[in-house]
Amino acid sequence: MDGRALAPAGFTNAVSDTHTPVQAVVLVGGEGTRLRPLTLETPKPMVPIMNMPFLERTLRRIKEAGINDVILPAGYLPDAITSYFGDGSRLGLRLRYVIEDTPLGTAGALKNVEQFIDGPFFVLNGDVLTSMDLRAMLAHHREKGGIGTLHLVRVDDPSPFGVVVHDAAGRVEHFVEKPPRDEAPTNEINAGTYLLEREVLDRIPAGRPVSIEREIFPELIRSGDRPLYAYTTDDYWIDLGKPEAYLSAHRHVFEGAMPLGLTPEIDGPGRETIPSSAVRPPVFVGLGCRIAPDSVVGPYTVLGDGCTVESGAVVADSLLWDGVTVERDARIDWAIVASRARIGAGARIGHGAVIGHDAQIPPGAHVEENARVAAER
Ligand code: GTP
């Protein structure tokens, strides 16, 4: 396939200005091991945020920035992604997938889609939720004229992240991976969105796994031809890679820190169906839920489509995916329950627990804090 072919009718294939068209590559090939058992059946990009696959939210954001041409390097459970999004026309996008037989890493995945890249392109980690304005980042990149621009955010504790050191003009000087908190040279971290000139692809070796953070960016700095620039913003940002972050992100959305255009208090397509005696706002309710009037749903709770919450059950601060059943008097607090799981009558689900697809928690069982429970297959 020729990536330089003309875009199909109806697609301008470009942000609407006189510059070279900008494309986007969303990295969606990771196994998402830290989110298991959720990611045993659902690849991380398809994990829902307020009942919508996270990748759909990212693609909508890309579209809103005026970008129409998106390439998705995938590899882990790719069918779940391709069957949901197809050619992208539902979102007004041109989507192309490139499936890796073995994971190529964050830079290897870019090299592998080289034939589809025509000019400068965004790279977005498929597991970052942020309100950063891609158009503003593009304007910054053009103003600076570097070989690439890295989005950075400031965090309280940089120790779990890749710290990026830059000079007063924004030129990136070096990277420090996961520094001890008291040794971190700055609290500005790599936020997982890059804008790169096409020539960066020339620096990536083909045919083997390559990391952009550990190999390519340091190499670009060493070679010193054209600088890499930092673009530090105070936008909302979270890496959804761990269950606690995934839960926290929902709370942030409910509280309005991450704007997703939700109605405060009660939102979702099933909001009319939730009995007022049960609801403790804010909640988000999917379609076709059956909720007993004497149950408690909320606060900070999402019910997917077709969930059942029986009499006396309590679901607070939690995320239930589609078709979950919570039997009478069961209690779920600060936990994630994947699709079709069943929580038996009177069971207790401990804080931070993650219950996988189709798992059956027996009546009266106590699931420990932070437990990971997968269905027996
Ligand atoms: P963990 O296994 O929990 O660390 O998650 P992960 O596999 O997704 O890795 P990580 O969070 O470091 O990945 C960051 C982003 O890069 C995610 O959007 C991944 O989907 C993506 N990614 C990581 N490795 C690869 C790869 O080899 N190929 C492709 N195409 N994408 C990748």
Short mmCIF file of C-alpha atoms and ligand atoms in Angstrom, two decimals:
data_model
loop_
_atom_site.label_atom_id
_atom_site.label_comp_id
_atom_site.label_asym_id
_atom_site.label_seq_id
_atom_site.Cartn_x
_atom_site.Cartn_y
_atom_site.Cartn_z
CA MET A 1 0.00 0.00 0.00
CA ASP A 2 1.29 3.46 -0.84
CA GLY A 3 1.00 5.81 2.12
CA ARG A 4 1.40 8.80 -0.14
CA ALA A 5 -1.73 8.03 -2.11
CA LEU A 6 -4.32 10.78 -2.28
CA ALA A 7 -6.77 10.81 0.60
CA PRO A 8 -10.24 9.44 -0.20
CA ALA A 9 -12.96 11.90 -1.20
CA GLY A 10 -14.11 13.99 1.73
CA PHE A 11 -10.75 13.95 3.47
CA THR A 12 -8.39 16.88 3.29
CA ASN A 13 -5.72 14.80 5.00
CA ALA A 14 -4.37 17.91 6.69
CA VAL A 15 -4.82 20.54 9.33
CA SER A 16 -6.49 23.40 7.51
CA ASP A 17 -3.65 25.77 6.87
CA THR A 18 -0.93 26.24 4.32
CA HIS A 19 1.68 24.04 6.00
CA THR A 20 2.55 20.44 5.22
CA PRO A 21 -0.25 18.10 6.33
CA VAL A 22 0.18 16.72 9.81
CA GLN A 23 -0.65 13.09 10.52
CA ALA A 24 -0.94 11.23 13.80
CA VAL A 25 0.39 7.86 14.91
CA VAL A 26 -1.27 6.42 18.00
CA LEU A 27 0.77 3.63 19.58
CA VAL A 28 -1.65 0.87 20.46
CA GLY A 29 0.48 -2.28 20.43
CA GLY A 30 1.42 -2.68 24.09
CA GLU A 31 0.27 -5.67 26.11
CA GLY A 32 -0.86 -3.56 29.04
CA THR A 33 0.47 -6.05 31.58
CA ARG A 34 -0.02 -3.69 34.50
CA LEU A 35 -3.75 -3.49 33.81
CA ARG A 36 -4.26 -7.25 33.89
CA PRO A 37 -6.68 -8.98 34.15
CA LEU A 38 -8.59 -6.19 32.35
CA THR A 39 -6.24 -6.41 29.37
CA LEU A 40 -6.37 -10.19 29.04
CA GLU A 41 -9.38 -9.75 26.75
CA THR A 42 -9.55 -6.02 26.15
CA PRO A 43 -6.46 -4.31 24.73
CA LYS A 44 -5.57 -1.20 26.72
CA PRO A 45 -6.73 1.27 24.03
CA MET A 46 -10.21 -0.31 24.17
CA VAL A 47 -10.51 0.00 27.94
CA PRO A 48 -13.46 2.36 28.50
CA ILE A 49 -13.33 5.85 29.95
CA MET A 50 -16.87 6.78 30.92
CA ASN A 51 -18.14 3.88 28.81
CA MET A 52 -16.30 4.87 25.64
CA PRO A 53 -13.11 3.10 24.52
CA PHE A 54 -10.22 5.25 25.51
CA LEU A 55 -8.86 5.20 21.95
CA GLU A 56 -12.12 6.65 20.65
CA ARG A 57 -11.68 9.62 22.97
CA THR A 58 -8.12 10.07 21.71
CA LEU A 59 -9.20 9.83 18.08
CA ARG A 60 -11.96 12.39 18.64
CA ARG A 61 -9.39 14.72 20.14
CA ILE A 62 -7.15 14.25 17.12
CA LYS A 63 -10.07 14.96 14.81
CA GLU A 64 -10.97 18.10 16.77
CA ALA A 65 -7.41 19.32 16.20
CA GLY A 66 -8.07 19.16 12.46
CA ILE A 67 -6.06 16.00 11.78
CA ASN A 68 -7.74 13.38 9.60
CA ASP A 69 -5.04 10.86 8.80
CA VAL A 70 -4.19 8.45 11.60
CA ILE A 71 -1.95 5.39 11.61
CA LEU A 72 -2.35 2.76 14.31
CA PRO A 73 0.60 0.41 14.93
CA ALA A 74 -1.04 -2.48 16.75
CA GLY A 75 -0.10 -6.02 17.68
CA TYR A 76 -1.76 -7.16 20.86
CA LEU A 77 -5.41 -8.24 20.36
CA PRO A 78 -5.60 -6.05 17.24
CA ASP A 79 -8.97 -7.43 16.07
CA ALA A 80 -10.71 -5.74 19.00
CA ILE A 81 -9.43 -2.42 17.66
CA THR A 82 -9.88 -2.95 13.92
CA SER A 83 -13.38 -4.39 14.21
CA TYR A 84 -14.55 -1.48 16.36
CA PHE A 85 -13.10 1.41 14.34
CA GLY A 86 -12.93 -0.05 10.82
CA ASP A 87 -11.70 2.51 8.31
CA GLY A 88 -12.48 5.36 10.70
CA SER A 89 -15.19 6.93 8.55
CA ARG A 90 -17.66 6.93 11.47
CA LEU A 91 -15.32 9.41 13.18
CA GLY A 92 -14.54 11.30 9.97
CA LEU A 93 -11.00 9.91 9.98
CA ARG A 94 -8.85 7.90 7.65
CA LEU A 95 -7.47 5.08 9.82
CA ARG A 96 -4.75 2.68 8.75
CA TYR A 97 -3.54 -0.23 10.86
CA VAL A 98 -0.15 -1.84 10.78
CA ILE A 99 -0.01 -5.07 12.76
CA GLU A 100 3.32 -6.10 14.30
CA ASP A 101 4.03 -9.83 14.43
CA THR A 102 6.29 -9.23 17.41
CA PRO A 103 6.35 -5.99 19.45
CA LEU A 104 8.75 -3.49 17.91
CA GLY A 105 8.85 -1.00 20.79
CA THR A 106 7.80 2.62 20.69
CA ALA A 107 10.29 3.67 17.97
CA GLY A 108 10.37 0.38 16.07
CA ALA A 109 6.62 0.75 15.65
CA LEU A 110 7.16 4.14 13.99
CA LYS A 111 9.85 2.81 11.66
CA ASN A 112 7.42 0.07 10.68
CA VAL A 113 4.84 2.62 9.47
CA GLU A 114 7.40 4.82 7.70
CA GLN A 115 5.84 4.32 4.26
CA PHE A 116 2.62 5.95 5.45
CA ILE A 117 4.25 9.09 6.86
CA ASP A 118 4.42 12.08 4.55
CA GLY A 119 5.71 14.89 6.75
CA PRO A 120 5.64 16.03 10.38
CA PHE A 121 3.54 13.75 12.55
CA PHE A 122 2.22 13.49 16.06
CA VAL A 123 2.97 10.40 18.10
CA LEU A 124 0.56 9.70 20.92
CA ASN A 125 0.97 7.01 23.54
CA GLY A 126 -2.27 5.09 23.53
CA ASP A 127 -2.64 5.22 27.29
CA VAL A 128 -2.41 8.91 28.14
CA LEU A 129 -5.49 10.94 29.07
CA THR A 130 -4.81 14.65 28.71
CA SER A 131 -6.53 17.89 27.80
CA MET A 132 -3.42 19.23 26.06
CA ASP A 133 -4.33 21.16 22.89
CA LEU A 134 -2.63 19.50 19.92
CA ARG A 135 -3.02 22.64 17.79
CA ALA A 136 -1.16 24.70 20.37
CA MET A 137 1.61 22.12 20.44
CA LEU A 138 1.82 22.22 16.66
CA ALA A 139 2.09 26.02 16.70
CA HIS A 140 4.87 25.78 19.30
CA HIS A 141 6.73 23.20 17.20
CA ARG A 142 6.59 25.39 14.11
CA GLU A 143 7.75 28.42 16.02
CA LYS A 144 10.76 26.59 17.46
CA GLY A 145 11.65 24.70 14.28
CA GLY A 146 13.28 21.71 15.98
CA ILE A 147 13.50 18.14 14.74
CA GLY A 148 10.87 17.28 17.30
CA THR A 149 8.83 18.58 20.22
CA LEU A 150 8.04 16.65 23.39
CA HIS A 151 5.06 17.39 25.56
CA LEU A 152 6.08 17.62 29.21
CA VAL A 153 4.00 18.02 32.36
CA ARG A 154 5.01 18.84 35.91
CA VAL A 155 4.20 16.23 38.54
CA ASP A 156 4.61 16.16 42.32
CA ASP A 157 6.60 12.95 42.27
CA PRO A 158 8.63 12.34 39.09
CA SER A 159 10.24 9.12 40.36
CA PRO A 160 8.01 6.69 38.36
CA PHE A 161 8.48 8.62 35.10
CA GLY A 162 11.02 9.72 32.50
CA VAL A 163 12.30 13.13 33.59
CA VAL A 164 13.33 15.56 30.85
CA VAL A 165 15.91 18.29 31.42
CA HIS A 166 15.93 21.28 29.08
CA ASP A 167 17.60 24.70 28.92
CA ALA A 168 15.90 28.08 29.23
CA ALA A 169 15.15 28.14 25.50
CA GLY A 170 13.40 24.78 25.79
CA ARG A 171 16.14 22.71 24.11
CA VAL A 172 16.10 19.21 25.58
CA GLU A 173 19.45 18.38 27.18
CA HIS A 174 19.03 14.95 28.69
CA PHE A 175 16.71 12.33 30.09
CA VAL A 176 16.69 10.65 33.47
CA GLU A 177 14.58 7.50 33.68
CA LYS A 178 12.74 6.97 36.97
CA PRO A 179 15.08 8.94 39.28
CA PRO A 180 14.80 8.58 43.06
CA ARG A 181 12.47 11.37 44.16
CA ASP A 182 15.11 13.39 46.01
CA GLU A 183 17.58 13.10 43.13
CA ALA A 184 15.28 14.15 40.30
CA PRO A 185 16.81 17.17 38.51
CA THR A 186 13.36 18.58 37.71
CA ASN A 187 9.72 17.57 38.05
CA GLU A 188 9.00 17.88 34.33
CA ILE A 189 8.28 14.50 32.79
CA ASN A 190 7.77 13.04 29.35
CA ALA A 191 4.00 13.11 28.90
CA GLY A 192 3.90 10.74 25.93
CA THR A 193 2.91 13.04 23.07
CA TYR A 194 5.54 13.97 20.49
CA LEU A 195 5.54 15.98 17.30
CA LEU A 196 8.32 14.78 15.04
CA GLU A 197 9.73 15.76 11.69
CA ARG A 198 9.78 12.91 9.21
CA GLU A 199 13.59 12.79 9.21
CA VAL A 200 13.50 11.31 12.72
CA LEU A 201 12.48 8.06 11.04
CA ASP A 202 15.88 7.95 9.27
CA ARG A 203 17.52 7.60 12.68
CA ILE A 204 15.51 4.53 13.73
CA PRO A 205 17.06 1.15 12.87
CA ALA A 206 14.67 -1.22 11.09
CA GLY A 207 13.78 -4.78 11.93
CA ARG A 208 14.34 -4.85 15.67
CA PRO A 209 12.62 -3.50 18.77
CA VAL A 210 13.66 0.10 19.46
CA SER A 211 12.58 2.43 22.26
CA ILE A 212 12.04 6.05 21.36
CA GLU A 213 12.55 7.24 24.93
CA ARG A 214 15.68 5.22 25.69
CA GLU A 215 17.41 5.11 22.30
CA ILE A 216 16.18 7.59 19.73
CA PHE A 217 15.68 10.76 21.78
CA PRO A 218 19.09 10.46 23.51
CA GLU A 219 20.67 9.75 20.12
CA LEU A 220 19.04 12.84 18.59
CA ILE A 221 20.47 14.96 21.39
CA ARG A 222 23.94 13.42 21.05
CA SER A 223 24.06 14.01 17.31
CA GLY A 224 23.18 17.64 17.96
CA ASP A 225 22.03 18.61 14.44
CA ARG A 226 18.63 20.08 15.11
CA PRO A 227 17.37 20.42 18.68
CA LEU A 228 14.51 18.58 20.30
CA TYR A 229 12.29 21.05 22.11
CA ALA A 230 10.25 20.71 25.27
CA TYR A 231 6.67 21.91 25.37
CA THR A 232 5.67 22.09 29.02
CA THR A 233 2.03 22.70 29.89
CA ASP A 234 -0.16 22.62 32.98
CA ASP A 235 -2.94 20.64 31.30
CA TYR A 236 -4.64 17.72 32.92
CA TRP A 237 -2.59 14.57 32.31
CA ILE A 238 -2.62 11.01 33.57
CA ASP A 239 -1.02 7.76 32.42
CA LEU A 240 -3.78 5.14 32.55
CA GLY A 241 -1.38 2.23 32.67
CA LYS A 242 -2.17 1.11 36.23
CA PRO A 243 -5.54 0.24 37.81
CA GLU A 244 -5.32 2.93 40.49
CA ALA A 245 -4.60 5.59 37.85
CA TYR A 246 -7.47 4.30 35.72
CA LEU A 247 -9.82 4.61 38.71
CA SER A 248 -8.45 8.02 39.67
CA ALA A 249 -8.88 9.31 36.13
CA HIS A 250 -12.63 8.72 36.41
CA ARG A 251 -12.79 10.64 39.63
CA HIS A 252 -10.93 13.50 37.96
CA VAL A 253 -13.39 13.46 35.07
CA PHE A 254 -16.33 13.51 37.48
CA GLU A 255 -14.76 16.42 39.34
CA GLY A 256 -14.23 18.34 36.10
CA ALA A 257 -10.41 18.36 36.23
CA MET A 258 -10.40 16.48 32.92
CA PRO A 259 -13.07 18.08 30.72
CA LEU A 260 -15.06 15.47 28.79
CA GLY A 261 -18.24 17.49 28.41
CA LEU A 262 -20.23 15.44 30.89
CA THR A 263 -23.28 16.65 32.74
CA PRO A 264 -22.43 16.97 36.43
CA GLU A 265 -24.33 14.75 38.87
CA ILE A 266 -25.89 12.08 36.63
CA ASP A 267 -24.84 11.39 33.06
CA GLY A 268 -24.85 8.57 30.53
CA PRO A 269 -27.44 7.21 28.10
CA GLY A 270 -29.25 5.36 30.92
CA ARG A 271 -29.47 8.27 33.34
CA GLU A 272 -33.29 8.41 33.16
CA THR A 273 -33.57 4.79 34.23
CA ILE A 274 -31.71 4.94 37.54
CA PRO A 275 -34.11 5.13 40.51
CA SER A 276 -33.52 8.38 42.40
CA SER A 277 -33.59 6.52 45.72
CA ALA A 278 -30.48 4.58 44.63
CA VAL A 279 -28.37 7.30 43.11
CA ARG A 280 -25.56 9.09 44.96
CA PRO A 281 -24.16 11.57 42.42
CA PRO A 282 -21.98 11.84 40.50
CA VAL A 283 -22.67 8.72 38.48
CA PHE A 284 -22.57 7.67 34.83
CA VAL A 285 -25.13 5.07 33.77
CA GLY A 286 -25.06 2.98 30.60
CA LEU A 287 -28.03 1.69 28.63
CA GLY A 288 -30.34 -1.05 29.85
CA CYS A 289 -29.24 -1.24 33.49
CA ARG A 290 -31.53 -2.71 36.13
CA ILE A 291 -31.01 -1.03 39.48
CA ALA A 292 -33.00 -1.88 42.60
CA PRO A 293 -34.55 1.19 44.31
CA ASP A 294 -33.06 0.12 47.64
CA SER A 295 -29.51 -0.32 46.33
CA VAL A 296 -26.84 2.40 46.43
CA VAL A 297 -25.02 3.47 43.26
CA GLY A 298 -22.39 6.18 43.61
CA PRO A 299 -20.73 8.47 44.19
CA TYR A 300 -18.03 8.51 41.47
CA THR A 301 -19.35 5.35 39.86
CA VAL A 302 -19.72 4.22 36.26
CA LEU A 303 -22.12 1.47 35.23
CA GLY A 304 -21.62 0.04 31.75
CA ASP A 305 -24.49 -1.11 29.54
CA GLY A 306 -26.74 -3.86 30.86
CA CYS A 307 -25.55 -3.93 34.48
CA THR A 308 -27.74 -5.24 37.29
CA VAL A 309 -27.52 -3.99 40.88
CA GLU A 310 -29.79 -5.94 43.19
CA SER A 311 -31.56 -5.00 46.37
CA GLY A 312 -29.32 -3.84 49.24
CA ALA A 313 -26.13 -3.86 47.13
CA VAL A 314 -23.71 -0.91 47.31
CA VAL A 315 -21.46 0.19 44.42
CA ALA A 316 -19.36 3.26 45.27
CA ASP A 317 -16.26 4.84 43.71
CA SER A 318 -16.11 2.00 41.21
CA LEU A 319 -16.15 1.14 37.53
CA LEU A 320 -18.41 -1.61 36.26
CA TRP A 321 -18.05 -2.54 32.60
CA ASP A 322 -20.90 -4.00 30.51
CA GLY A 323 -23.21 -6.72 31.76
CA VAL A 324 -21.93 -6.88 35.34
CA THR A 325 -24.28 -8.32 37.95
CA VAL A 326 -24.03 -7.29 41.59
CA GLU A 327 -26.25 -9.57 43.62
CA ARG A 328 -28.18 -8.51 46.68
CA ASP A 329 -26.28 -7.02 49.62
CA ALA A 330 -22.90 -7.25 47.85
CA ARG A 331 -20.55 -4.34 48.36
CA ILE A 332 -18.03 -2.84 45.93
CA ASP A 333 -15.93 0.16 46.90
CA TRP A 334 -13.05 1.62 44.83
CA ALA A 335 -12.77 -1.34 42.48
CA ILE A 336 -12.96 -2.26 38.80
CA VAL A 337 -15.20 -5.05 37.51
CA ALA A 338 -14.81 -6.12 33.87
CA SER A 339 -17.60 -7.22 31.54
CA ARG A 340 -20.03 -9.96 32.47
CA ALA A 341 -18.51 -10.61 35.89
CA ARG A 342 -20.89 -11.61 38.67
CA ILE A 343 -20.50 -10.54 42.28
CA GLY A 344 -22.36 -13.01 44.48
CA ALA A 345 -24.87 -12.05 47.15
CA GLY A 346 -23.28 -10.48 50.20
CA ALA A 347 -19.75 -10.57 48.74
CA ARG A 348 -17.26 -7.81 49.63
CA ILE A 349 -14.83 -6.49 47.05
CA GLY A 350 -11.79 -4.88 48.69
CA HIS A 351 -10.37 -1.47 47.83
CA GLY A 352 -8.31 -1.43 44.65
CA ALA A 353 -9.41 -4.89 43.52
CA VAL A 354 -9.67 -5.69 39.82
CA ILE A 355 -12.15 -8.36 38.76
CA GLY A 356 -11.64 -9.76 35.25
CA HIS A 357 -14.11 -10.56 32.47
CA ASP A 358 -16.65 -13.28 33.33
CA ALA A 359 -15.22 -13.81 36.83
CA GLN A 360 -17.68 -15.26 39.35
CA ILE A 361 -17.27 -14.10 42.92
CA PRO A 362 -19.10 -16.60 45.14
CA PRO A 363 -21.82 -15.39 47.51
CA GLY A 364 -20.39 -14.15 50.81
CA ALA A 365 -16.78 -14.13 49.52
CA HIS A 366 -14.34 -11.42 50.63
CA VAL A 367 -11.99 -10.31 47.88
CA GLU A 368 -8.85 -8.79 49.39
CA GLU A 369 -7.64 -5.25 48.85
CA ASN A 370 -5.81 -4.81 45.53
CA ALA A 371 -6.56 -8.41 44.53
CA ARG A 372 -6.51 -9.37 40.85
CA VAL A 373 -9.19 -11.96 40.04
CA ALA A 374 -9.41 -13.56 36.58
CA ALA A 375 -12.07 -16.03 35.49
CA GLU A 376 -11.00 -19.64 35.31
CA ARG A 377 -10.93 -20.61 31.63
P1 GTP B 1 2.59 -2.36 30.33
O1 GTP B 1 2.82 -3.76 29.82
O2 GTP B 1 1.60 -2.35 31.46
O3 GTP B 1 3.86 -1.63 30.66
O4 GTP B 1 1.87 -1.52 29.17
P2 GTP B 1 2.28 -1.31 27.64
O5 GTP B 1 2.62 -2.63 27.03
O6 GTP B 1 1.15 -0.60 26.97
O7 GTP B 1 3.58 -0.43 27.68
P3 GTP B 1 3.73 1.13 27.87
O8 GTP B 1 2.67 1.62 28.79
O9 GTP B 1 5.12 1.44 28.20
O10 GTP B 1 3.45 1.67 26.39
C1 GTP B 1 3.27 3.01 26.09
C2 GTP B 1 2.48 3.10 24.81
O11 GTP B 1 3.21 2.51 23.74
C3 GTP B 1 1.17 2.36 24.86
O12 GTP B 1 0.25 3.13 24.13
C4 GTP B 1 1.45 1.06 24.17
O13 GTP B 1 0.29 0.54 23.50
C5 GTP B 1 2.50 1.44 23.16
N1 GTP B 1 3.47 0.38 22.91
C6 GTP B 1 4.37 -0.15 23.78
N2 GTP B 1 5.12 -1.06 23.17
C7 GTP B 1 4.70 -1.13 21.88
C8 GTP B 1 5.11 -1.91 20.75
O14 GTP B 1 6.02 -2.73 20.80
N3 GTP B 1 4.44 -1.68 19.58
C9 GTP B 1 3.43 -0.78 19.48
N4 GTP B 1 2.83 -0.64 18.30
N5 GTP B 1 3.02 -0.04 20.53
C10 GTP B 1 3.65 -0.21 21.71
#
